[in-house]
Coordinates of C-alpha atoms and ligand atoms in Angstrom, one line a residue:
M1 CA -75.6 169.6 54.7
T2 CA -78.9 167.6 54.3
V3 CA -80.7 169.3 51.3
R4 CA -79.8 167.6 47.8
L5 CA -80.7 169.4 44.5
S6 CA -81.3 167.3 41.9
N7 CA -78.4 167.1 39.9
G8 CA -76.6 165.7 43.5
T9 CA -75.4 168.3 44.9
Y10 CA -75.5 169.4 48.3
I11 CA -76.1 173.2 48.9
P12 CA -75.4 174.5 52.4
I13 CA -79.3 175.8 52.3
E14 CA -79.6 178.0 55.4
M15 CA -82.4 176.4 58.4
H16 CA -83.3 179.7 59.4
K17 CA -85.1 182.9 57.9
V18 CA -84.3 186.2 58.2
R19 CA -86.7 188.5 59.6
I20 CA -84.2 191.7 60.1
V21 CA -81.8 193.0 58.1
Q22 CA -78.9 195.6 58.2
K23 CA -77.5 197.2 55.4
T24 CA -73.9 197.4 53.4
T25 CA -72.9 199.1 50.9
L26 CA -69.8 198.7 48.5
P27 CA -68.0 201.3 47.6
P28 CA -66.5 202.6 44.9
A29 CA -62.5 200.9 44.1
A30 CA -61.6 204.7 44.6
Q31 CA -63.1 205.0 48.0
R32 CA -61.2 201.4 48.8
L33 CA -58.3 202.8 48.3
A34 CA -58.3 205.8 50.2
A35 CA -59.4 204.3 53.0
I36 CA -56.8 201.1 53.1
E37 CA -53.9 204.1 52.9
E38 CA -55.8 205.7 56.2
A39 CA -55.6 202.5 57.3
G40 CA -52.0 202.3 56.3
Y41 CA -52.9 198.6 55.2
N42 CA -54.0 197.1 58.1
T43 CA -57.5 196.0 57.9
F44 CA -58.0 196.2 61.5
L45 CA -57.9 200.3 61.2
L46 CA -60.5 200.5 58.9
K47 CA -63.7 201.3 59.2
S48 CA -67.2 199.8 59.5
R49 CA -68.5 202.4 57.4
D50 CA -65.8 201.9 54.4
L51 CA -66.6 198.1 53.9
F52 CA -68.7 195.1 51.5
L53 CA -68.3 192.0 54.1
D54 CA -66.6 192.0 57.1
M55 CA -65.1 188.5 57.5
L56 CA -62.5 190.5 59.9
T57 CA -63.5 188.0 62.3
D58 CA -66.2 185.5 64.3
S59 CA -66.2 186.7 67.5
G60 CA -69.2 188.9 68.4
T61 CA -69.8 189.2 65.3
N62 CA -73.1 186.1 64.7
A63 CA -76.6 186.6 64.1
M64 CA -78.7 186.2 67.4
S65 CA -81.5 184.2 66.9
D66 CA -85.5 185.0 68.3
N67 CA -85.3 183.0 71.4
Q68 CA -81.7 185.0 72.6
L69 CA -83.3 188.3 71.2
A70 CA -86.4 187.4 73.2
A71 CA -84.9 186.8 76.2
M72 CA -82.7 189.4 76.5
M73 CA -86.2 191.3 77.5
V74 CA -86.9 188.8 80.4
A75 CA -83.6 190.0 82.2
D76 CA -82.8 190.3 86.1
D77 CA -80.7 193.0 86.5
A78 CA -79.6 192.2 89.5
Y79 CA -76.7 192.8 91.2
A80 CA -76.5 189.0 93.6
G81 CA -78.9 186.4 92.8
G82 CA -80.3 187.1 89.5
E83 CA -82.4 185.4 87.4
S84 CA -80.3 185.2 84.5
F85 CA -77.6 183.4 86.0
Y86 CA -79.6 181.0 87.6
R87 CA -81.3 179.9 83.7
L88 CA -77.1 179.9 82.1
Q89 CA -76.3 177.3 85.2
S90 CA -79.0 174.9 84.8
A91 CA -78.3 175.4 80.7
T92 CA -74.5 174.3 81.6
Q93 CA -75.8 171.9 83.8
D94 CA -78.7 170.1 80.9
I95 CA -76.2 170.0 78.1
L96 CA -72.6 170.9 79.6
G97 CA -73.1 167.8 82.5
F98 CA -71.1 170.7 84.6
K99 CA -72.8 171.8 88.4
H100 CA -70.3 175.0 88.5
C101 CA -71.5 177.8 86.0
I102 CA -69.1 180.7 86.1
P103 CA -68.9 183.7 83.4
V104 CA -66.6 186.1 83.2
H105 CA -66.7 189.1 80.4
Q106 CA -64.9 186.9 77.7
G107 CA -62.9 184.0 77.1
R108 CA -60.0 185.7 77.9
A109 CA -60.9 186.7 81.5
A110 CA -61.2 182.6 82.0
E111 CA -57.7 183.1 80.6
H112 CA -56.6 185.3 83.1
L113 CA -57.9 183.4 86.1
L114 CA -56.9 179.6 85.0
A115 CA -53.7 180.9 84.5
K116 CA -53.7 182.8 88.1
I117 CA -54.9 178.9 90.0
F118 CA -53.1 176.5 87.7
I119 CA -49.7 177.8 86.4
K120 CA -46.5 178.1 88.5
P121 CA -43.4 179.5 87.1
G122 CA -41.9 176.8 85.3
D123 CA -45.0 174.9 84.3
A124 CA -45.7 173.4 80.7
V125 CA -49.1 174.3 79.7
V126 CA -49.7 170.9 77.1
M127 CA -52.1 172.0 74.4
N128 CA -53.0 170.8 71.0
Y129 CA -52.3 174.2 69.5
H130 CA -51.4 177.8 70.8
F131 CA -54.4 180.8 70.5
T132 CA -53.1 184.6 71.2
T133 CA -54.3 185.3 74.2
T134 CA -54.4 182.0 75.7
K135 CA -50.5 181.7 75.2
A136 CA -50.5 185.6 76.9
H137 CA -51.6 184.5 79.9
F138 CA -50.2 181.8 80.2
E139 CA -47.0 182.6 79.4
I140 CA -47.0 186.1 82.0
A141 CA -47.7 183.5 85.0
G142 CA -44.7 182.1 84.2
G143 CA -45.7 179.4 81.9
K144 CA -44.2 177.4 79.0
V145 CA -46.2 177.0 76.1
L146 CA -46.1 173.2 74.7
E147 CA -48.0 173.3 71.3
L148 CA -47.8 168.9 70.5
Y149 CA -50.0 168.9 67.5
G150 CA -49.4 165.9 65.0
P151 CA -47.4 165.5 61.7
G152 CA -48.5 167.5 59.3
A153 CA -51.1 169.7 61.0
L154 CA -48.9 172.3 59.7
D155 CA -49.8 171.5 55.6
T156 CA -51.9 174.2 54.4
E157 CA -53.4 171.8 51.9
S158 CA -54.3 167.7 54.1
T159 CA -56.5 165.6 53.4
N160 CA -56.6 164.7 57.0
P161 CA -59.4 165.0 58.8
F162 CA -58.8 165.8 62.0
K163 CA -55.5 168.5 62.1
G164 CA -56.7 169.3 65.7
N165 CA -55.0 166.3 67.3
L166 CA -52.8 166.2 70.0
D167 CA -49.4 163.7 69.4
L168 CA -50.0 161.1 72.2
D169 CA -46.2 160.0 71.7
R170 CA -44.7 163.7 72.4
F171 CA -47.7 163.8 74.7
R172 CA -45.8 161.2 76.7
A173 CA -42.3 162.5 75.8
A174 CA -43.1 165.9 77.2
I175 CA -44.8 164.4 81.4
D176 CA -41.1 162.6 81.0
E177 CA -39.1 165.1 80.7
W178 CA -41.1 167.7 82.7
G179 CA -42.3 165.6 85.2
V180 CA -45.7 165.6 86.1
E181 CA -45.2 167.7 89.2
H182 CA -45.0 171.1 86.4
I183 CA -47.7 169.6 84.5
P184 CA -50.7 172.0 85.5
F185 CA -52.9 170.3 83.5
V186 CA -53.6 169.3 79.3
R187 CA -55.7 171.8 77.0
M188 CA -57.6 170.8 74.0
E189 CA -58.9 173.4 71.5
A190 CA -62.1 172.8 70.8
T191 CA -61.6 173.6 66.1
T192 CA -57.9 175.4 66.5
N193 CA -58.5 179.1 65.6
L194 CA -55.3 179.6 64.8
I195 CA -53.8 176.2 61.8
G196 CA -57.8 177.0 60.8
G197 CA -60.5 176.1 62.9
Q198 CA -59.5 172.6 63.0
P199 CA -61.1 169.5 65.1
F200 CA -59.4 166.8 67.4
S201 CA -61.4 163.5 67.3
L202 CA -63.3 162.1 69.7
G203 CA -60.7 158.9 69.7
N204 CA -58.2 161.5 70.1
L205 CA -59.2 163.4 73.1
K206 CA -60.6 159.9 74.6
D207 CA -56.7 158.9 74.1
V208 CA -55.5 162.0 76.2
R209 CA -57.0 161.6 79.4
A210 CA -56.9 157.9 79.6
I211 CA -52.9 159.4 80.1
A212 CA -53.8 162.1 81.8
A213 CA -56.3 161.2 83.4
P214 CA -53.9 157.6 86.2
L215 CA -50.9 160.3 86.6
G216 CA -53.8 163.5 87.5
I217 CA -53.3 165.9 85.0
P218 CA -56.1 167.8 84.8
V219 CA -58.2 168.0 81.1
I220 CA -59.4 171.5 79.9
M221 CA -60.7 172.4 76.8
D222 CA -61.2 175.7 75.4
C223 CA -64.7 175.5 74.2
S224 CA -65.4 178.6 72.5
L225 CA -65.9 176.7 69.0
I226 CA -66.9 173.0 70.7
T227 CA -70.6 173.4 68.2
E228 CA -68.1 173.0 65.0
N229 CA -65.7 170.6 66.7
A230 CA -68.8 168.0 67.7
Y231 CA -70.1 168.7 64.2
F232 CA -67.1 167.7 62.4
I233 CA -66.7 164.9 64.8
K234 CA -70.0 163.2 63.3
R235 CA -69.7 163.5 59.8
R236 CA -65.3 162.8 60.2
E237 CA -65.3 159.8 62.7
A238 CA -67.4 157.2 61.8
E239 CA -68.3 155.9 65.4
Y240 CA -69.9 158.7 66.0
K241 CA -72.1 159.4 62.2
D242 CA -75.5 158.7 63.9
W243 CA -74.9 160.8 67.5
T244 CA -76.7 164.1 67.6
I245 CA -74.6 166.7 68.2
G246 CA -75.9 167.2 71.8
Q247 CA -74.4 163.6 72.6
I248 CA -71.6 163.9 71.0
I249 CA -71.0 167.2 73.6
S250 CA -72.0 165.5 76.2
E251 CA -69.5 163.0 75.2
M252 CA -66.6 165.7 74.9
M253 CA -67.4 167.2 78.6
A254 CA -67.2 163.2 80.1
Q255 CA -63.8 163.6 79.6
C256 CA -62.8 167.0 80.9
D257 CA -61.9 168.4 84.2
L258 CA -62.9 171.9 83.5
I259 CA -64.2 173.5 80.3
Y260 CA -63.8 177.3 79.8
L261 CA -65.1 179.5 76.4
S262 CA -65.3 182.7 74.5
G263 CA -69.6 183.1 74.2
R264 CA -68.1 185.4 71.5
K265 CA -68.6 182.0 68.8
S266 CA -71.1 179.2 69.2
T267 CA -72.6 180.5 71.7
C268 CA -73.2 183.7 69.8
V269 CA -73.3 186.6 72.7
R270 CA -71.1 188.4 74.0
G271 CA -69.6 186.9 77.7
G272 CA -67.8 183.7 78.1
M273 CA -67.6 181.6 81.1
I274 CA -65.5 178.4 83.2
A275 CA -67.8 174.9 84.2
T276 CA -66.5 172.1 86.0
N277 CA -67.6 169.8 88.1
S278 CA -64.9 170.1 91.2
D279 CA -66.0 171.7 94.1
D280 CA -62.5 172.5 95.0
Y281 CA -61.4 174.0 91.5
Y282 CA -64.7 176.2 91.8
T283 CA -63.9 177.1 95.5
T284 CA -60.5 178.6 94.5
L285 CA -61.6 180.4 91.0
K286 CA -65.1 182.1 93.0
G287 CA -62.0 183.6 95.4
W288 CA -61.0 185.8 92.1
L289 CA -64.0 185.8 90.6
P290 CA -65.3 189.7 92.6
L291 CA -62.3 190.8 92.2
Y292 CA -61.4 190.8 89.0
E293 CA -64.8 189.7 87.0
G294 CA -67.7 190.5 89.0
F295 CA -70.3 189.3 91.5
L296 CA -70.5 185.4 91.0
T297 CA -74.1 185.7 89.7
Y298 CA -72.9 188.3 86.7
G299 CA -69.0 188.6 86.0
G300 CA -68.6 190.9 84.5
M301 CA -72.0 191.0 81.3
S302 CA -75.0 192.4 81.1
S303 CA -78.0 190.1 82.4
K304 CA -78.9 190.4 78.7
E305 CA -76.0 188.0 77.6
L306 CA -76.5 186.2 80.2
E307 CA -80.1 185.8 79.2
A308 CA -78.7 185.2 75.4
M309 CA -75.5 183.1 76.6
A310 CA -78.4 180.6 78.0
V311 CA -80.5 179.7 75.4
G312 CA -77.5 180.3 73.1
I313 CA -76.0 176.8 74.6
R314 CA -78.9 175.4 74.4
E315 CA -79.4 176.3 70.2
M316 CA -76.2 175.3 70.0
V317 CA -76.4 171.3 69.8
D318 CA -79.0 171.7 66.5
I319 CA -77.5 170.4 64.1
D320 CA -79.2 173.2 61.6
V321 CA -76.4 175.8 64.1
A322 CA -74.2 173.8 64.3
S323 CA -73.5 173.0 61.0
S324 CA -74.5 176.9 59.7
S325 CA -71.0 178.6 59.2
A326 CA -69.2 174.8 59.3
D327 CA -71.4 174.1 55.8
L328 CA -71.4 177.4 54.8
I329 CA -67.2 177.6 54.8
E330 CA -66.9 173.5 52.8
Y331 CA -69.4 175.4 50.0
F332 CA -66.4 178.4 49.9
V333 CA -63.3 176.5 50.6
N334 CA -65.3 174.7 47.9
E335 CA -65.4 177.8 45.5
M336 CA -62.2 178.7 45.7
T337 CA -60.4 175.0 45.5
S338 CA -62.3 174.7 42.0
R339 CA -60.6 178.0 41.2
G340 CA -57.3 177.0 41.4
I341 CA -57.4 178.7 44.6
P342 CA -55.3 177.5 47.6
A343 CA -57.4 177.5 50.3
V344 CA -56.7 175.2 53.4
T345 CA -58.0 171.5 53.5
P346 CA -60.0 170.5 55.1
P347 CA -62.3 173.5 55.3
G348 CA -62.5 173.7 58.8
G349 CA -65.3 176.5 61.2
L350 CA -65.1 179.7 62.1
A351 CA -62.9 180.6 58.7
G352 CA -61.6 179.6 54.7
H353 CA -58.7 180.8 55.1
V354 CA -56.1 181.1 51.6
D355 CA -52.4 180.0 52.0
A356 CA -50.5 183.6 51.4
M357 CA -46.8 182.5 50.3
K358 CA -49.1 179.9 47.6
F359 CA -51.2 182.7 46.4
L360 CA -48.1 185.5 46.1
P361 CA -45.2 183.3 45.9
H362 CA -44.0 186.2 44.7
L363 CA -43.2 188.1 48.0
P364 CA -41.6 186.9 51.0
Q365 CA -41.4 186.9 54.3
S366 CA -39.6 189.0 55.0
V367 CA -42.8 191.5 53.0
Y368 CA -45.1 190.3 55.4
P369 CA -47.2 188.2 52.0
A370 CA -50.7 187.6 54.5
G371 CA -50.7 191.1 55.1
C372 CA -50.1 192.1 51.5
M373 CA -53.0 190.0 50.7
A374 CA -55.0 190.8 53.0
A375 CA -54.9 194.4 51.9
A376 CA -54.9 193.7 48.0
V377 CA -58.3 191.4 48.5
Y378 CA -60.3 194.4 50.4
L379 CA -58.7 196.9 47.5
V380 CA -60.4 194.9 44.9
S381 CA -63.5 193.3 46.5
G382 CA -64.5 196.0 50.1
V383 CA -64.3 192.6 51.7
R384 CA -62.5 192.7 55.0
T385 CA -60.4 189.7 56.3
M386 CA -57.3 188.9 59.0
E387 CA -53.5 189.2 58.6
R388 CA -52.5 185.9 59.9
G389 CA -49.3 184.8 59.7
T390 CA -45.8 187.2 60.2
I391 CA -47.0 190.6 61.5
S392 CA -49.4 189.2 63.5
M393 CA -45.7 187.3 65.4
D394 CA -43.8 190.3 67.3
R395 CA -40.1 191.4 66.6
D396 CA -37.9 189.0 68.8
E397 CA -35.5 190.5 71.4
Q398 CA -32.8 191.5 69.0
G399 CA -35.2 193.6 67.0
N400 CA -35.7 190.8 63.9
D401 CA -39.1 189.8 62.6
V402 CA -40.0 186.0 64.1
F403 CA -41.2 184.7 60.6
A404 CA -44.9 182.4 61.4
D405 CA -45.3 178.9 60.5
I406 CA -48.0 179.8 58.4
E407 CA -48.9 183.0 56.4
L408 CA -52.7 182.9 56.4
C409 CA -55.2 185.0 55.1
R410 CA -58.5 184.3 57.1
F411 CA -61.8 185.1 55.4
A412 CA -64.0 184.6 58.9
V413 CA -67.4 183.6 57.9
P414 CA -69.9 184.2 61.2
R415 CA -72.5 182.4 61.7
R416 CA -75.8 183.1 59.6
V417 CA -75.0 186.7 58.5
Y418 CA -73.9 185.9 54.6
S419 CA -75.0 183.7 51.8
M420 CA -73.8 181.6 49.1
A421 CA -74.6 185.0 46.6
H422 CA -71.7 187.1 49.7
M423 CA -69.5 183.9 49.3
Q424 CA -69.5 183.4 45.0
Y425 CA -68.6 187.2 44.9
V426 CA -65.3 186.6 47.3
A427 CA -64.5 183.7 45.8
D428 CA -64.8 185.5 41.9
R429 CA -62.7 188.6 43.8
L430 CA -60.1 186.4 45.0
S431 CA -59.8 184.8 41.1
W432 CA -59.5 188.1 39.5
L433 CA -56.4 188.9 42.2
M434 CA -54.5 185.5 41.6
A435 CA -54.6 186.2 37.7
N436 CA -53.3 189.5 38.8
K437 CA -50.8 188.8 41.6
E438 CA -47.9 190.0 39.9
L439 CA -49.4 193.8 41.1
V440 CA -49.5 192.6 44.4
G441 CA -46.3 194.1 46.9
G442 CA -44.8 193.9 49.6
L443 CA -45.1 196.0 52.7
E444 CA -43.5 197.7 55.1
F445 CA -43.7 199.4 59.1
Y446 CA -43.5 203.2 59.2
E447 CA -45.4 202.9 63.0
E448 CA -45.0 199.5 64.9
P449 CA -45.6 199.4 68.0
P450 CA -43.9 196.6 70.2
V451 CA -47.1 194.3 71.4
L452 CA -49.2 193.0 69.0
R453 CA -48.0 195.3 66.8
F454 CA -50.5 193.3 64.4
F455 CA -54.0 195.4 65.7
T456 CA -52.8 199.0 65.8
G457 CA -50.1 199.1 63.3
R458 CA -49.3 200.4 60.2
L459 CA -47.5 200.0 57.1
N460 CA -46.2 201.5 53.4
P461 CA -46.8 199.6 50.7
I462 CA -43.8 198.9 48.9
N463 CA -43.7 200.8 45.4
N464 CA -47.0 201.9 46.0
W465 CA -48.5 199.3 44.7
G466 CA -52.4 199.5 46.0
A467 CA -52.7 202.8 43.8
K468 CA -51.8 200.6 40.9
L469 CA -54.0 197.9 41.5
V470 CA -56.6 199.4 42.5
E471 CA -56.3 201.2 38.4
A472 CA -56.2 198.4 36.7
F473 CA -59.0 196.7 38.6
A474 CA -61.0 199.3 37.5
A475 CA -59.9 199.6 33.9
E476 CA -61.5 195.9 34.0
F477 CA -64.7 196.6 36.8
G478 CA -65.4 199.9 35.9
P479 CA -65.2 202.7 38.5
D480 CA -68.1 201.6 40.1
A481 CA -67.5 198.0 40.6
Ligands
PLP501 C1 -61.5 183.6 70.9 C2 -61.1 182.6 71.0 C3 -60.5 183.3 72.6 C4 -60.2 184.5 73.5 O1 -62.0 184.9 74.2 P1 -62.8 185.9 73.7 O2 -63.6 185.9 74.3 O3 -61.9 187.2 72.6 O4 -61.5 186.7 74.9 C5 -60.3 181.6 73.5 N1 -59.9 180.5 72.3 C6 -60.1 181.0 71.7 C7 -59.7 179.7 70.9 C8 -61.2 181.4 70.8 O5 -61.3 181.2 69.5

């Protein structure tokens, strides 16, 4: 945050102009009740037309820049050898310092290919924290995911600036226990999505490399949210406070043997890629690309998106781009904590999160507090959020619920899409909801898919609490609010 008001406060002022807008409407409470009932109290099943603000995810929902849109107009739609690919390759070389660039259709496709070439049954894949698609692909390949986060990483209210650090003692112990030959790589996720977009420090990354490199363990980075992690390093790690985002990203890349990313996040497009300087990795990976993704110079992406990604990679090292969402999230988290709302601290990248077990302390994990909170937030605000708790875990082999480590309601903040007024509105409605929390009850499944049930499962509100909540809300704000 660079602009300071005369009263001394900093505001997340937008360092861009808005020149194309998309209309949004606030559906009245009665419409929201009908919509959530039809959606089985699952926010994934709501329709855009029934939403005011869509804070479900920052994936593929970010605002693109004028330069990205302009680049899409000059895309070269050749099946093989298209210019668009070579522009992406040179952006990768210039900004990330890797000579090989392998486009894929999105982040999970990169994970699929990496699982295929690196992981054998019986391997242990070391990481700071898992992501849903990462874990699924690595486990299908027969690997066991070891999440070696440090003490306090799962504390929702904290002052630890780097909850995404990998714990070095646990890393050394895992190497002793499993043996180097069973550790195909160590994976660092740049801002750990599922624990609140929390970054790791550059010092920690260098320590990880210092342990891994002499043993021949490759360091792989999931760079989907790289700009936010680099921005937090600049803000929170004294040694790098005068470095540019570009210099910090280069230094991060210099610690890695290979990186991959979902272009749907930091680069504001829809696609993904893998990059490396290793000729061996490149040769092995490229053998599989035409089978699973597409020819080497498009990898399942449209040439328009290749062009936009090339520009997105160059733009993401601009501090005004890197800070755009992180600063608004910090403002939003402060708006929440100043109202006594149990938001996850310190603020992370991608979203503001609320600890649903603290927000709704009367609801046990067996009735899914984070799912209840997501539905209730929609009912009182028209804002769509995502449950990240026990509903996002599938049942065990005996059919019992597996309680999540933490129950979070996630308010994603897509880059350059929402304003301070939007954040104030959300914090205000949350404050009303917290004052009326006894009206929020539990949920139970009536339609439950066996895998990834959070996407399409449907639930009932126990004792029909949704209707009562809407009634109390409308009594105070009027029927049109
Ligand atoms: C989104 C994401 C992925 C998966 O990428 P998709 O493009 O959604 O397939 C992987 N890792 C992280 C950290 C992500 O945020």
